[in-house]
Short mmCIF file of C-alpha atoms in Angstrom, two decimals:
data_model
loop_
_atom_site.label_atom_id
_atom_site.label_comp_id
_atom_site.label_asym_id
_atom_site.label_seq_id
_atom_site.Cartn_x
_atom_site.Cartn_y
_atom_site.Cartn_z
CA MET A 1 42.60 -243.62 159.64
CA PRO A 2 40.35 -245.05 156.70
CA ALA A 3 36.71 -245.63 157.94
CA THR A 4 35.59 -249.23 156.77
CA PRO A 5 32.28 -251.75 157.54
CA GLU A 6 34.20 -254.15 160.01
CA THR A 7 36.04 -250.65 161.93
CA ALA A 8 32.65 -249.68 162.61
CA PRO A 9 31.43 -250.71 166.47
CA ALA A 10 29.45 -253.49 167.07
CA ALA A 11 26.77 -251.65 168.43
CA ASN A 12 26.19 -249.80 166.13
CA ARG A 13 26.69 -251.92 163.04
CA GLY A 14 23.45 -252.42 161.01
CA ARG A 15 22.28 -249.69 162.70
CA PRO A 16 18.47 -248.52 161.01
CA LEU A 17 18.98 -244.89 159.15
CA PRO A 18 16.40 -242.73 159.49
CA ARG A 19 13.65 -243.19 156.44
CA GLU A 20 13.21 -240.59 153.94
CA GLY A 21 9.39 -241.74 152.29
CA GLY A 22 10.16 -245.76 152.27
CA TRP A 23 7.37 -247.92 151.94
CA GLY A 24 5.29 -248.49 154.47
CA LYS A 25 5.80 -248.55 157.90
CA GLY A 26 8.19 -251.47 158.46
CA ARG A 27 12.00 -251.52 157.87
CA PRO A 28 13.42 -249.09 155.22
CA VAL A 29 14.16 -250.18 152.10
CA SER A 30 17.76 -250.43 150.68
CA LEU A 31 18.42 -248.61 147.25
CA ARG A 32 20.28 -251.83 146.29
CA LEU A 33 16.52 -253.60 146.60
CA ARG A 34 14.62 -250.36 145.07
CA LEU A 35 16.65 -249.99 141.72
CA SER A 36 16.72 -253.97 141.63
CA LEU A 37 12.54 -253.70 141.91
CA LEU A 38 12.62 -251.02 139.82
CA LEU A 39 14.60 -252.96 137.15
CA GLY A 40 12.42 -256.07 137.63
CA VAL A 41 9.57 -253.80 136.80
CA LEU A 42 11.27 -252.52 133.99
CA ASN A 43 11.77 -255.69 132.73
CA LEU A 44 8.48 -257.58 133.48
CA GLY A 45 6.60 -254.55 131.66
CA PHE A 46 8.93 -255.14 128.34
CA LEU A 47 7.79 -258.88 128.48
CA LEU A 48 4.54 -258.44 128.76
CA VAL A 49 4.54 -255.97 125.67
CA LEU A 50 6.45 -258.43 124.02
CA LEU A 51 4.30 -261.56 124.49
CA ALA A 52 1.28 -259.21 123.83
CA LEU A 53 2.38 -258.19 120.47
CA LEU A 54 4.02 -261.69 119.75
CA LEU A 55 1.06 -263.00 120.55
CA GLY A 56 -1.34 -261.34 118.59
CA ASN A 57 0.86 -261.93 115.88
CA GLN A 58 0.87 -265.42 116.35
CA ARG A 59 -2.57 -265.61 116.38
CA ALA A 60 -2.93 -263.73 112.69
CA SER A 61 -0.25 -266.16 111.65
CA ILE A 62 -1.87 -269.31 112.54
CA ALA A 63 -5.41 -268.18 111.47
CA GLU A 64 -3.89 -267.01 108.13
CA GLU A 65 -2.06 -270.48 108.08
CA ILE A 66 -5.37 -272.62 109.09
CA THR A 67 -7.72 -270.74 106.49
CA ALA A 68 -4.85 -270.66 103.51
CA ALA A 69 -4.83 -275.11 104.78
CA HIS A 70 -8.55 -275.34 105.06
CA ARG A 71 -9.42 -274.04 101.79
CA VAL A 72 -6.92 -276.25 99.69
CA THR A 73 -7.98 -279.29 101.33
CA VAL A 74 -11.66 -278.34 101.11
CA GLN A 75 -10.88 -277.45 97.23
CA LEU A 76 -8.57 -280.76 97.19
CA LEU A 77 -11.74 -282.83 98.19
CA GLY A 78 -14.16 -281.18 96.27
CA THR A 79 -12.91 -282.59 93.80
CA ALA A 80 -12.27 -286.06 94.74
CA ALA A 81 -15.96 -285.88 95.35
CA GLN A 82 -17.36 -284.71 92.45
CA THR A 83 -15.05 -287.87 90.74
CA SER A 84 -15.72 -290.68 93.65
CA GLY A 85 -19.13 -292.24 92.09
CA LEU A 86 -17.87 -292.63 88.63
CA THR A 87 -15.60 -295.39 89.40
CA GLY A 88 -17.71 -296.92 92.21
CA PRO A 89 -20.42 -296.62 95.15
CA ALA A 90 -18.82 -293.42 96.66
CA PRO A 91 -18.81 -293.56 99.92
CA LEU A 92 -16.47 -296.99 99.52
CA VAL A 93 -14.16 -295.08 96.89
CA MET A 94 -14.30 -292.08 98.95
CA GLU A 95 -12.86 -293.95 101.99
CA THR A 96 -10.52 -295.61 100.63
CA PHE A 97 -9.00 -292.35 99.01
CA LEU A 98 -9.20 -290.46 102.26
CA ARG A 99 -7.29 -293.45 103.76
CA ARG A 100 -4.51 -293.73 101.04
CA LEU A 101 -4.13 -289.66 101.62
CA GLY A 102 -3.61 -290.37 105.55
CA ARG A 103 -3.87 -286.87 107.49
CA VAL A 104 -4.26 -283.96 105.95
CA ARG A 105 -2.54 -281.24 107.81
CA ALA A 106 -4.79 -278.71 109.70
CA ASN A 107 -7.52 -280.35 108.99
CA GLU A 108 -9.57 -283.15 110.39
CA ILE A 109 -11.43 -285.51 107.79
CA ARG A 110 -14.93 -286.99 108.53
CA LEU A 111 -16.88 -289.49 106.75
CA TYR A 112 -20.65 -290.79 107.36
CA ASP A 113 -23.06 -292.88 105.36
CA SER A 114 -26.30 -292.28 105.28
CA ARG A 115 -27.35 -293.51 108.19
CA GLY A 116 -25.01 -291.58 110.05
CA GLU A 117 -22.02 -293.56 111.05
CA LEU A 118 -18.91 -292.38 111.00
CA ARG A 119 -17.12 -294.37 108.29
CA TYR A 120 -13.95 -292.77 108.42
CA VAL A 121 -11.81 -290.01 110.83
CA SER A 122 -8.41 -288.72 110.10
CA PRO A 123 -6.05 -290.32 111.97
CA PRO A 124 -4.10 -288.06 114.63
CA SER A 125 -1.09 -286.19 113.68
CA HIS A 126 2.28 -287.53 115.28
CA TYR A 127 3.53 -284.30 115.48
CA LYS A 128 4.17 -283.23 119.29
CA GLN A 129 1.70 -286.66 119.59
CA SER A 130 0.01 -286.94 122.89
CA ARG A 131 0.62 -283.10 123.91
CA GLN A 132 -1.74 -280.35 123.55
CA ALA A 133 -1.32 -276.48 124.71
CA PRO A 134 -3.61 -275.33 127.72
CA GLU A 135 -7.01 -274.96 127.30
CA PRO A 136 -7.13 -271.16 128.09
CA PHE A 137 -4.05 -270.62 125.52
CA ALA A 138 -5.94 -272.41 122.99
CA ARG A 139 -9.16 -271.21 123.59
CA LEU A 140 -7.51 -267.76 122.63
CA MET A 141 -4.95 -268.74 119.94
CA THR A 142 -7.54 -270.58 117.71
CA PRO A 143 -9.28 -268.74 115.17
CA GLN A 144 -13.05 -269.17 114.65
CA LEU A 145 -13.45 -271.00 111.20
CA GLU A 146 -16.69 -273.28 110.38
CA ALA A 147 -16.28 -276.90 108.94
CA THR A 148 -17.10 -277.15 105.02
CA GLY A 149 -19.09 -280.19 104.35
CA PHE A 150 -19.76 -281.86 100.95
CA ASP A 151 -22.71 -284.25 100.35
CA LEU A 152 -21.95 -287.45 99.03
CA PRO A 153 -24.82 -290.13 97.07
CA GLY A 154 -24.78 -291.39 99.92
CA ALA A 155 -22.44 -290.05 102.09
CA ARG A 156 -21.75 -286.60 103.73
CA LEU A 157 -17.86 -285.91 104.01
CA LEU A 158 -16.77 -283.27 106.53
CA ILE A 159 -13.78 -281.14 107.12
CA VAL A 160 -12.96 -279.99 110.04
CA PRO A 161 -10.52 -277.33 110.67
CA ASP A 162 -7.57 -278.18 113.10
CA ALA A 163 -5.32 -275.51 115.11
CA SER A 164 -4.33 -277.73 117.68
CA ARG A 165 -0.62 -278.07 116.17
CA ALA A 166 -0.39 -274.87 115.81
CA VAL A 167 -1.67 -273.31 118.59
CA LEU A 168 1.22 -276.12 120.25
CA ASP A 169 4.09 -274.52 118.23
CA ALA A 170 3.09 -271.53 119.60
CA TRP A 171 3.16 -272.08 122.90
CA ASP A 172 6.22 -273.72 122.58
CA ASP A 173 7.90 -271.03 121.40
CA LEU A 174 6.08 -268.87 123.73
CA THR A 175 7.57 -271.10 126.80
CA SER A 176 11.04 -270.73 125.18
CA LEU A 177 10.87 -267.34 125.45
CA VAL A 178 9.73 -266.75 128.83
CA LEU A 179 12.10 -269.15 129.59
CA LEU A 180 14.51 -267.44 127.82
CA TRP A 181 13.68 -263.94 129.43
CA LEU A 182 13.66 -265.10 132.55
CA GLY A 183 17.42 -266.65 132.49
CA PHE A 184 18.53 -262.98 131.29
CA PHE A 185 16.51 -261.85 133.92
CA VAL A 186 18.41 -263.02 136.71
CA VAL A 187 21.60 -262.94 135.16
CA LEU A 188 20.65 -259.01 134.73
CA GLN A 189 19.68 -259.09 138.59
CA VAL A 190 22.43 -260.85 140.08
CA SER A 191 24.85 -258.58 138.39
CA LEU A 192 23.09 -255.93 139.10
CA LEU A 193 23.10 -256.46 142.71
CA LEU A 194 26.78 -257.74 142.37
CA PHE A 195 27.23 -253.69 140.13
CA LEU A 196 25.28 -252.08 143.13
CA ARG A 197 27.26 -253.55 145.92
CA HIS A 198 30.52 -252.48 144.33
CA LEU A 199 29.43 -249.67 143.70
CA LEU A 200 27.64 -248.36 147.03
CA ARG A 201 29.99 -249.34 148.81
CA PRO A 202 31.89 -245.47 149.89
CA ALA A 203 28.29 -245.21 150.69
CA GLU A 204 27.95 -247.96 153.46
CA THR A 205 32.24 -246.45 154.32
CA LEU A 206 30.43 -242.80 154.41
CA LEU A 207 27.37 -244.49 157.28
CA VAL A 208 30.54 -246.15 159.11
CA GLY A 209 32.32 -242.84 158.77
CA LEU A 210 29.20 -240.36 160.15
CA ASP A 211 28.66 -242.82 162.55
CA GLN A 212 32.24 -242.21 164.16
CA LEU A 213 31.56 -238.63 164.26
CA ALA A 214 28.55 -238.67 165.83
CA HIS A 215 30.31 -240.68 168.34
CA GLY A 216 33.27 -237.77 168.61
CA ARG A 217 35.57 -239.31 166.53
CA PHE A 218 37.17 -236.60 164.62
CA ALA A 219 39.85 -237.84 163.33
CA THR A 220 38.09 -240.58 161.37
CA ARG A 221 38.78 -240.06 157.54
CA LEU A 222 37.24 -242.05 154.37
CA ALA A 223 40.43 -243.11 151.73
CA GLU A 224 38.93 -241.42 148.22
CA SER A 225 36.69 -243.40 146.03
CA PRO A 226 38.01 -244.10 141.74
CA VAL A 227 34.12 -242.76 141.26
CA SER A 228 34.12 -238.89 141.09
CA GLU A 229 31.38 -237.96 143.00
CA TRP A 230 31.99 -240.37 146.10
CA ARG A 231 35.65 -238.83 145.81
CA GLU A 232 33.74 -235.59 146.35
CA LEU A 233 31.58 -236.81 148.91
CA THR A 234 34.67 -238.29 150.58
CA SER A 235 36.62 -235.55 150.02
CA GLY A 236 33.77 -232.91 151.69
CA PHE A 237 33.71 -235.07 154.55
CA ASN A 238 37.55 -235.69 155.41
CA ARG A 239 37.45 -231.86 155.09
CA VAL A 240 34.34 -231.48 157.46
CA ALA A 241 35.94 -234.10 159.76
CA ALA A 242 39.52 -231.78 160.03
CA ALA A 243 37.06 -228.67 161.15
CA LEU A 244 35.33 -230.78 163.79
CA GLU A 245 38.97 -231.75 164.67
CA ARG A 246 40.07 -228.44 164.55
CA GLY A 247 37.12 -227.41 166.63
CA GLN A 248 37.32 -230.01 169.18
CA ALA A 249 41.30 -229.37 169.89
CA GLU A 250 40.40 -225.55 170.14
CA GLN A 251 37.63 -226.21 172.29
CA ARG A 252 40.16 -228.65 174.75
CA GLN A 253 42.26 -225.78 174.60
CA LEU A 254 39.83 -223.74 175.20
CA VAL A 255 38.71 -225.30 178.13
CA LEU A 256 41.95 -225.54 179.52
CA THR A 257 42.35 -221.72 179.24
CA THR A 258 39.23 -221.16 180.80
CA GLU A 259 40.12 -223.76 183.88
CA ALA A 260 43.79 -221.75 183.72
CA LEU A 261 41.79 -218.47 184.06
CA ALA A 262 39.23 -219.98 186.63
CA ALA A 263 42.06 -220.79 188.85
CA ASN A 264 44.03 -218.03 188.52
CA ARG A 265 40.86 -215.82 189.89
CA GLU A 266 40.55 -218.31 192.34
CA VAL A 267 43.67 -217.40 193.80
CA THR A 268 43.65 -213.62 193.14
CA ARG A 269 40.08 -213.94 194.89
CA PHE A 270 42.35 -215.48 197.68
CA ILE A 271 45.28 -213.04 197.49
CA GLU A 272 42.61 -210.27 197.40
CA ALA A 273 41.02 -211.54 200.15
CA GLY A 274 44.38 -211.22 202.15
CA ILE A 275 44.96 -208.12 201.26
CA GLU A 276 42.19 -206.92 202.61
CA ALA A 277 42.12 -208.51 205.26
CA GLU A 278 46.01 -207.35 206.15
CA ARG A 279 44.66 -204.15 205.04
CA LYS A 280 42.01 -204.26 207.73
CA ARG A 281 45.06 -205.64 210.54
CA LEU A 282 47.15 -202.43 209.70
CA ALA A 283 44.39 -200.41 209.72
CA ARG A 284 43.85 -201.41 213.44
CA GLU A 285 47.30 -201.13 214.41
CA LEU A 286 47.84 -198.00 212.95
CA HIS A 287 44.56 -196.57 214.35
CA ASP A 288 45.20 -198.15 217.98
CA GLU A 289 49.24 -197.92 218.22
CA LEU A 290 50.17 -195.16 216.46
CA GLY A 291 46.90 -193.65 216.60
CA GLN A 292 47.67 -193.92 220.92
CA SER A 293 51.53 -192.76 220.61
CA VAL A 294 50.74 -189.70 218.67
CA THR A 295 47.72 -188.61 220.82
CA ALA A 296 50.27 -188.97 224.10
CA ILE A 297 52.73 -186.99 222.11
CA ARG A 298 50.34 -184.30 222.20
CA LEU A 299 49.24 -184.67 225.85
CA ILE A 300 52.59 -184.27 226.55
CA ALA A 301 53.42 -181.51 224.43
CA THR A 302 50.49 -179.87 225.55
CA SER A 303 51.44 -180.43 229.27
CA LEU A 304 54.97 -179.12 229.44
CA ALA A 305 53.83 -175.77 227.50
CA ARG A 306 51.14 -175.44 230.26
CA HIS A 307 53.84 -175.52 232.86
CA ALA A 308 57.26 -173.85 230.46
CA GLY A 309 56.40 -170.64 232.94
CA ALA A 310 58.60 -168.33 231.49
CA GLY A 311 60.52 -170.24 229.04
CA ALA A 312 59.18 -168.82 225.66
CA GLU A 313 61.45 -171.43 223.76
CA ILE A 314 60.45 -174.37 225.55
CA ALA A 315 56.38 -173.52 224.71
CA ALA A 316 57.13 -172.12 221.24
CA GLY A 317 58.87 -176.12 221.05
CA ALA A 318 56.35 -177.50 222.67
CA GLY A 319 53.47 -175.93 220.61
CA LYS A 320 55.50 -177.01 216.97
CA ILE A 321 55.26 -180.32 218.58
CA ASN A 322 51.90 -180.47 219.02
CA GLU A 323 51.13 -179.36 215.38
CA VAL A 324 53.42 -182.07 214.00
CA ALA A 325 51.79 -184.71 215.80
CA ALA A 326 48.42 -183.14 214.92
CA SER A 327 49.53 -183.51 211.25
CA LEU A 328 50.84 -186.87 211.94
CA TYR A 329 47.56 -188.26 213.55
CA ASP A 330 45.39 -186.52 210.58
CA GLY A 331 47.74 -188.50 208.16
CA VAL A 332 47.22 -191.67 209.79
CA GLN A 333 43.79 -191.57 209.91
CA ARG A 334 43.69 -190.63 206.21
CA ILE A 335 46.04 -194.04 205.70
CA VAL A 336 43.68 -195.91 208.20
CA ARG A 337 40.48 -194.80 206.03
CA GLU A 338 42.64 -195.70 202.44
CA LEU A 339 43.85 -199.44 203.58
CA ARG A 340 39.92 -199.77 204.73
CA PRO A 341 36.84 -197.49 205.34
CA ALA A 342 36.09 -197.26 208.80
CA VAL A 343 32.40 -196.49 207.18
CA LEU A 344 31.62 -199.71 205.68
CA GLU A 345 32.41 -201.20 208.68
CA ARG A 346 29.33 -199.43 210.58
CA SER A 347 26.77 -198.81 207.56
CA ASP A 348 25.68 -200.37 204.21
CA LEU A 349 27.36 -199.56 200.60
CA ALA A 350 24.40 -196.89 200.19
CA ALA A 351 25.20 -194.96 203.47
CA ALA A 352 28.41 -195.45 202.66
CA LEU A 353 28.65 -193.46 199.57
CA GLU A 354 26.42 -191.08 201.04
CA GLU A 355 29.11 -190.42 203.43
CA ILE A 356 31.54 -189.74 200.41
CA ALA A 357 28.94 -187.67 198.78
CA ARG A 358 28.95 -185.29 202.11
CA GLU A 359 32.91 -185.28 201.72
CA TRP A 360 32.82 -184.40 198.43
CA ARG A 361 30.73 -181.52 198.75
CA GLN A 362 32.79 -180.20 201.29
CA GLN A 363 36.39 -180.61 199.88
CA HIS A 364 35.23 -179.92 196.50
CA PRO A 365 31.87 -177.17 196.39
CA ASP A 366 32.75 -176.23 192.83
CA ILE A 367 32.17 -179.79 191.68
CA ALA A 368 28.93 -180.57 192.35
CA LEU A 369 27.61 -184.53 192.88
CA THR A 370 24.53 -186.51 192.61
CA LEU A 371 23.92 -190.17 194.46
CA ALA A 372 21.10 -191.57 193.18
CA THR A 373 19.66 -194.91 195.40
CA ARG A 374 17.36 -197.43 193.84
CA GLY A 375 16.72 -200.73 195.33
CA ASP A 376 17.66 -202.18 198.82
CA CYS A 377 21.79 -201.92 198.76
CA SER A 378 21.97 -203.94 202.43
CA HIS A 379 23.20 -207.05 203.26
CA LEU A 380 24.99 -207.24 200.38
CA GLY A 381 28.24 -208.89 201.18
CA GLU A 382 31.81 -207.94 202.05
CA ALA A 383 33.70 -208.94 198.68
CA LEU A 384 30.22 -206.70 197.02
CA THR A 385 30.11 -203.95 198.85
CA LEU A 386 33.95 -203.20 198.93
CA ALA A 387 34.33 -203.93 195.39
CA ALA A 388 31.28 -201.17 194.48
CA PHE A 389 32.70 -198.94 197.20
CA ARG A 390 36.84 -198.93 195.62
CA VAL A 391 35.35 -198.62 191.95
CA VAL A 392 33.65 -195.18 193.21
CA GLN A 393 36.71 -194.05 195.31
CA GLU A 394 38.48 -194.93 192.03
CA ALA A 395 36.49 -193.34 189.36
CA LEU A 396 36.12 -190.01 191.70
CA THR A 397 39.51 -189.89 192.26
CA ASN A 398 39.99 -190.09 187.80
CA VAL A 399 37.64 -187.37 187.99
CA LEU A 400 39.35 -185.53 189.91
CA LYS A 401 42.93 -185.78 188.17
CA HIS A 402 42.19 -186.02 184.37
CA ALA A 403 38.11 -185.20 183.90
CA ALA A 404 38.15 -180.94 184.30
CA ALA A 405 34.73 -181.54 185.50
CA ARG A 406 31.76 -179.36 186.98
CA ARG A 407 29.06 -182.67 187.93
CA VAL A 408 29.28 -185.91 188.83
CA ASP A 409 26.62 -188.55 188.87
CA ILE A 410 26.41 -191.75 191.22
CA GLU A 411 24.13 -193.86 190.59
CA LEU A 412 23.70 -196.98 192.63
CA CYS A 413 20.93 -200.12 191.25
CA ARG A 414 19.83 -203.06 192.92
CA GLU A 415 17.95 -205.24 190.35
CA THR A 416 16.91 -209.06 190.37
CA GLY A 417 20.42 -210.79 190.64
CA THR A 418 22.47 -207.92 189.83
CA LEU A 419 24.50 -204.95 191.59
CA GLY A 420 24.57 -201.87 188.91
CA VAL A 421 27.28 -199.13 189.73
CA CYS A 422 27.14 -196.30 187.22
CA VAL A 423 29.93 -192.99 188.17
CA ARG A 424 29.52 -190.16 185.16
CA ASP A 425 30.78 -187.18 184.88
CA ASP A 426 30.43 -183.64 181.76
CA GLY A 427 34.07 -183.71 181.33
CA ARG A 428 36.14 -184.01 178.79
CA GLY A 429 35.25 -187.46 177.77
CA GLN A 430 38.65 -187.90 176.58
CA ALA A 431 40.75 -191.24 176.15
CA ALA A 432 42.06 -192.38 179.54
CA PRO A 433 45.59 -191.07 179.92
CA ALA A 434 48.38 -194.02 181.18
CA GLY A 435 47.62 -193.46 184.85
CA MET A 436 43.80 -193.83 184.48
CA ARG A 437 44.21 -197.03 182.16
CA ARG A 438 45.67 -197.96 184.74
CA GLY A 439 43.29 -197.77 187.39
CA LEU A 440 40.51 -199.25 184.69
CA ALA A 441 42.29 -202.22 184.57
CA GLY A 442 42.67 -202.72 188.48
CA MET A 443 38.75 -201.73 188.14
CA ARG A 444 38.31 -204.50 185.68
CA GLU A 445 40.16 -207.01 187.53
CA ARG A 446 38.18 -206.53 190.82
CA ALA A 447 35.03 -207.21 188.72
CA ALA A 448 36.22 -209.95 187.28
CA LEU A 449 36.79 -211.76 190.46
CA LEU A 450 33.32 -211.62 191.40
CA GLY A 451 31.91 -212.66 187.81
CA GLY A 452 30.73 -209.32 187.23
CA THR A 453 31.99 -206.37 184.14
CA LEU A 454 33.33 -202.64 184.16
CA ALA A 455 32.70 -200.89 181.00
CA ALA A 456 34.33 -197.50 180.88
CA GLY A 457 34.53 -194.72 178.13
CA ALA A 458 33.14 -191.50 176.94
CA ALA A 459 29.76 -190.94 177.10
CA ALA A 460 27.23 -190.25 173.99
CA GLU A 461 26.02 -187.37 175.62
CA GLY A 462 29.89 -185.91 176.66
CA GLY A 463 31.75 -186.67 179.47
CA PHE A 464 33.07 -189.80 181.02
CA CYS A 465 31.20 -192.68 182.14
CA VAL A 466 32.09 -195.82 184.26
CA THR A 467 29.94 -198.50 184.60
CA LEU A 468 29.59 -201.63 186.89
CA ASN A 469 27.84 -204.75 187.10
CA LEU A 470 28.41 -207.50 189.82
CA PRO A 471 25.98 -210.63 189.68
CA LEU A 472 23.98 -211.24 193.21
CA ASN A 473 24.13 -214.63 194.87
CA GLU A 474 20.65 -213.98 196.28
CA LYS A 475 21.02 -217.04 198.96
CA GLU A 476 24.22 -215.52 200.32
CA THR A 477 22.85 -212.07 199.93
CA PRO A 478 19.52 -212.06 201.48
CA SER A 479 18.03 -208.31 201.65
CA SER A 480 16.76 -207.25 204.74
#
């Protein structure tokens, strides 16, 4: 299902993301704000450079304009001053001329009499009247030009350069430019924010999707973006989500399989326990009932043979009955041992294996057998003791049937938390035949029921090797 910011859990909405080198230790700065600030700084820098160039050009232009206007004014009034005394008193003639002349651009004209009193000053300019540029700006832009004076008979004419109107024009131009830039900057920033919001919307959706993945909602899918870069990211996200969903399904199936296997092992362990209990009962019944009956038959046959007198046929029949009964008794004892090894009833695993080794040496003197024991192998628990004993029995049976060996080594080792049994021969070491494979499968199942492992195969130095490892529950199998 496509993930959108609106579908995100309320508790996860607005959660701050890990910061990668943000500004300061406070709240992380968003990418949109970073780009807006960067563009603002670049625009401000451009404006400052533009203002510096503009102010430099305007300052030069004002200086040139004021200088030219002052030069023309000086030439004009200089000519007027030379002729002012020809038609009458110079101060009166010049004052009359100046009042008729009025305001001269970019200059202030003052006329002083012989006593130094001001007789005339140029009227103020009507252009942008009563307005002045700010004092710092005026000081920056006003050219440093000196006033020019003329001495007349009985008067003094002073021409002072006045750049205030030109400076005010420059200030107005500068103000208009800054206002225009501010309007452009606001429009640009708003447009940029709207564009970035639209452009980065897939990133917000991606963050929501990642948050849902972090909460285990692997069915989350993102809609494709028209932008190729975002499309690649969303496609990658969808592939990862699909892989995680498949992995989750496989994990669930694995859990179900493991639970079923554990249940099967528990049932199998219960069945094995029942089988062992039934074996024990059958062994006891055979030993008690059939063993006693066979013993009674032997006693009766012996008694008949002793009291038969001259009846040779009866004596012979009684002897035959005795032999058959003895053979039957031996068979019963063998079955009893296979059903439930009597040695395990009276001794621990190490002693039981010692007894097996003694019987082996008596019955198979041509095949050497050694038994090595390390660690305390007593008090292992009935299940572990019986499993290890059965594995050794099965391995020795396989040696007799398939190995053609001359030597067999049995190692029994108890270490921290583990019981190990190894049966190694120097026989053929070939792949196990079908009958032996069934026996190995039974041994592996017996080991798996107890949480252990069984490995069987050709040994590197030759022959065949069966290795059993069983975990020990130290609480249930304390050392003596």
